[in-house]
Amino acid sequence: MRTRVPEFLARGSRTVVLTGAGVSAESGVPTFRGAQGLWQGVRPEELASPAAFAQNPGRVWAWYAWRRDLVRRCRPNPAHQALARLEASLPWFRLVTQNVDGLHTAAGNEQVLELHGSLWKTRCTREGTVKEDRRSTFPEMPPRCPCGALLRPHVVWFGETLAAADMEQALKDAQQAELFLVVGTSGIVQPAASLPGLARAQGAHVVEVNPEPTPLTPMTDESHRGPAAEVLPALLEMENENS
Ligand code: BV8
């Protein structure tokens, strides 16, 4: 495949990677909008919202419990592993993910910014305390905090703003990127989808990996068609011919 990625990596360029649900597809995690995707036939906008939770917390928690059970059985795939190796090989690397499945951390990445939160964290709706929570069953559904208030998944729902510090960090990373990889995202959900364009505007070389074209494709320097678990290892491990 024709690419300048090896040249940037050989130079130790400042590299930022933005991932979406597609990077976990080959681990068996359904995507939100792709052909093979859709969680249990649910449109995420339907249940991943404060209104849905206020109206029926039990139903929203049943969906998240189902997703936790499914993802618990999933393992990082070669795309996740290639990104863990990439972080170890570069002096400056940032991984910004829209995914809540935790598979990048499981693969060994350390610099992971989970823009939309995590399936593996709960937050007290009264105290706001966030806890790592990997329990496979809760004493009651929907689960409650010891203070008695409902717990909620510590994820960003539609209509909720992302944590300001997270978004500031992601914007800073995009501004500093020399190489920006966009892997497995439909480029629909804002504000994450604006990051590649920002990186390009300041001169980053933007590379997309996706089996299909996306609204981001026109603003990339390279767009490689194919599944991340195949394309990413090949792309990141290519020899630099110009060396
Ligand atoms: C915000 C966590 C300010 C929860 C998620 C109207 C009312 C209210 C808001 C809006 C509105 N209109 C627009 C908005 C803004 C909204 C938005 O962008 N909506 C979209 C749908 C238009 N955004 C928000 O609400 C954000 N907050 O803007 O706050 C505000 C406040 C009030 C009002 C306005 C603005 C919050 C967004 C975060 C939502 N939370 N997840 C949970 O997971 O339960 S979003 C959810 O979508 C996931 O995080 C997911 O990561 C994300 C993006 O989807 P993708 O990752 O791209 O996945 P998708 O399935 O779409 O695509 C998969 C891709 O992979 C495809 O391209 C496919 O081709 C590819 N693929 C498939 N197989 C492979 C592959 N690629 C590689 N290899 C493969 N093998």
CSV table of C-alpha atoms and ligand atoms in Angstrom, one decimal, residues 20-23 25-26 31-34 36 45 48 63-64 67 98-100 116 155-162 184-191 209-212 214 226-228, ligand 1:
chain,number,residue,atom,x,y,z
A,20,GLY,CA,-13.8,4.4,17.2
A,21,ALA,CA,-15.9,1.3,17.5
A,22,GLY,CA,-14.4,-0.2,14.3
A,23,VAL,CA,-11.1,-0.9,16.0
A,25,ALA,CA,-15.1,-4.9,15.7
A,26,GLU,CA,-12.7,-7.9,15.2
A,31,THR,CA,-20.2,-1.3,16.4
A,32,PHE,CA,-22.8,1.4,16.7
A,33,ARG,CA,-23.7,2.1,13.1
A,34,GLY,CA,-21.7,-0.2,10.8
A,36,GLN,CA,-22.6,-5.7,11.2
A,45,GLU,CA,-29.2,7.5,20.7
A,48,ALA,CA,-27.4,6.4,25.8
A,63,TRP,CA,-28.5,-2.6,28.2
A,64,TYR,CA,-25.2,-1.6,29.9
A,67,ARG,CA,-22.7,-4.8,27.0
A,98,GLN,CA,-14.4,7.2,21.6
A,99,ASN,CA,-14.7,3.6,22.8
A,100,VAL,CA,-15.8,2.7,26.3
A,116,HIS,CA,-16.7,9.0,26.1
A,155,VAL,CA,-20.0,7.3,30.1
A,156,VAL,CA,-20.9,10.5,28.1
A,157,TRP,CA,-24.4,10.2,26.8
A,158,PHE,CA,-25.8,12.0,23.8
A,159,GLY,CA,-26.7,15.6,24.8
A,160,GLU,CA,-24.1,15.5,27.6
A,161,THR,CA,-20.9,17.5,27.3
A,162,LEU,CA,-17.6,15.7,27.4
A,184,GLY,CA,-12.6,2.7,12.8
A,185,THR,CA,-14.8,5.6,13.2
A,186,SER,CA,-17.8,6.8,11.2
A,187,GLY,CA,-16.8,10.4,11.9
A,188,ILE,CA,-20.4,11.3,12.8
A,189,VAL,CA,-20.3,11.9,16.5
A,190,GLN,CA,-19.2,15.4,17.7
A,191,PRO,CA,-17.0,16.8,19.1
A,209,VAL,CA,-8.1,3.1,8.3
A,210,ASN,CA,-11.7,2.0,7.6
A,211,PRO,CA,-13.3,-0.6,5.3
A,212,GLU,CA,-15.6,2.2,4.1
A,214,THR,CA,-16.5,8.2,5.8
A,226,GLY,CA,-9.8,-2.6,5.1
A,227,PRO,CA,-10.3,-4.0,8.6
A,228,ALA,CA,-8.1,-2.4,11.2
B,1,BV8,C1,-22.1,17.1,23.0
B,1,BV8,C2,-20.7,6.6,25.0
B,1,BV8,C3,-22.5,19.3,23.7
B,1,BV8,C4,-22.0,6.0,25.5
B,1,BV8,C5,-21.2,7.8,23.0
B,1,BV8,C6,-29.0,16.9,18.9
B,1,BV8,C7,-29.2,16.8,20.3
B,1,BV8,C8,-28.2,16.6,21.2
B,1,BV8,C9,-26.9,16.5,20.7
B,1,BV8,C10,-26.7,16.5,19.4
B,1,BV8,C11,-27.7,16.7,18.5
B,1,BV8,N1,-27.1,16.7,17.2
B,1,BV8,C12,-25.8,16.5,17.3
B,1,BV8,C13,-25.5,16.4,18.6
B,1,BV8,C14,-24.2,16.2,19.2
B,1,BV8,C15,-24.1,14.7,19.5
B,1,BV8,C16,-23.8,14.0,18.2
B,1,BV8,O1,-22.7,14.1,17.6
B,1,BV8,N2,-24.7,13.2,17.7
B,1,BV8,C17,-24.5,12.5,16.4
B,1,BV8,C18,-25.2,11.2,16.5
B,1,BV8,C19,-25.0,13.4,15.3
B,1,BV8,N3,-22.9,14.6,20.3
B,1,BV8,C20,-23.2,14.7,21.6
B,1,BV8,O2,-24.3,14.7,22.2
B,1,BV8,C21,-21.9,14.7,22.5
B,1,BV8,N4,-22.0,15.8,23.4
B,1,BV8,O3,-22.1,17.4,21.8
B,1,BV8,O4,-22.3,18.0,24.0
B,1,BV8,C22,-24.0,19.4,23.4
B,1,BV8,C23,-24.9,19.3,24.4
B,1,BV8,C24,-26.2,19.4,24.2
B,1,BV8,C25,-26.7,19.6,22.9
B,1,BV8,C26,-25.8,19.6,21.8
B,1,BV8,C27,-24.5,19.5,22.1
B,1,BV8,C28,-21.7,13.5,23.2
B,1,BV8,C29,-21.3,12.4,22.3
B,1,BV8,C30,-20.9,11.1,23.0
B,1,BV8,C31,-22.0,10.1,23.0
B,1,BV8,N5,-21.6,8.9,23.6
B,1,BV8,N6,-20.8,6.7,23.6
B,1,BV8,C32,-22.1,4.6,25.2
B,1,BV8,O5,-21.2,4.0,24.4
B,1,BV8,O6,-23.0,3.9,25.6
B,1,BV8,S1,-21.1,8.0,21.3
B,1,BV8,C33,-20.9,6.4,20.5
B,1,BV8,O7,-20.6,6.8,19.1
B,1,BV8,C34,-19.6,5.7,20.9
B,1,BV8,O8,-18.8,6.4,21.8
B,1,BV8,C35,-18.9,5.6,19.6
B,1,BV8,O9,-17.5,5.4,19.8
B,1,BV8,C36,-19.3,6.8,19.0
B,1,BV8,C37,-18.9,7.1,17.6
B,1,BV8,O10,-19.2,6.0,16.8
B,1,BV8,P1,-18.0,5.2,16.1
B,1,BV8,O11,-17.0,4.9,17.2
B,1,BV8,O12,-17.6,6.0,14.9
B,1,BV8,O13,-18.7,3.9,15.7
B,1,BV8,P2,-19.7,3.6,14.5
B,1,BV8,O14,-20.4,2.4,14.8
B,1,BV8,O15,-20.5,4.9,14.2
B,1,BV8,O16,-18.7,3.5,13.2
B,1,BV8,C38,-17.9,2.3,13.2
B,1,BV8,C39,-16.9,2.6,12.1
B,1,BV8,O17,-16.0,1.5,12.1
B,1,BV8,C40,-17.6,2.6,10.7
B,1,BV8,O18,-17.1,3.6,9.9
B,1,BV8,C41,-17.2,1.2,10.1
B,1,BV8,O19,-17.0,1.3,8.7
B,1,BV8,C42,-15.9,1.0,10.7
B,1,BV8,N7,-15.5,-0.4,10.9
B,1,BV8,C43,-16.3,-1.5,10.9
B,1,BV8,N8,-15.5,-2.6,11.0
B,1,BV8,C44,-14.2,-2.2,11.0
B,1,BV8,C45,-14.2,-0.8,10.9
B,1,BV8,N9,-13.1,-0.1,10.9
B,1,BV8,C46,-11.9,-0.7,11.0
B,1,BV8,N10,-11.8,-2.1,11.1
B,1,BV8,C47,-13.0,-2.8,11.1
B,1,BV8,N11,-12.9,-4.2,11.2
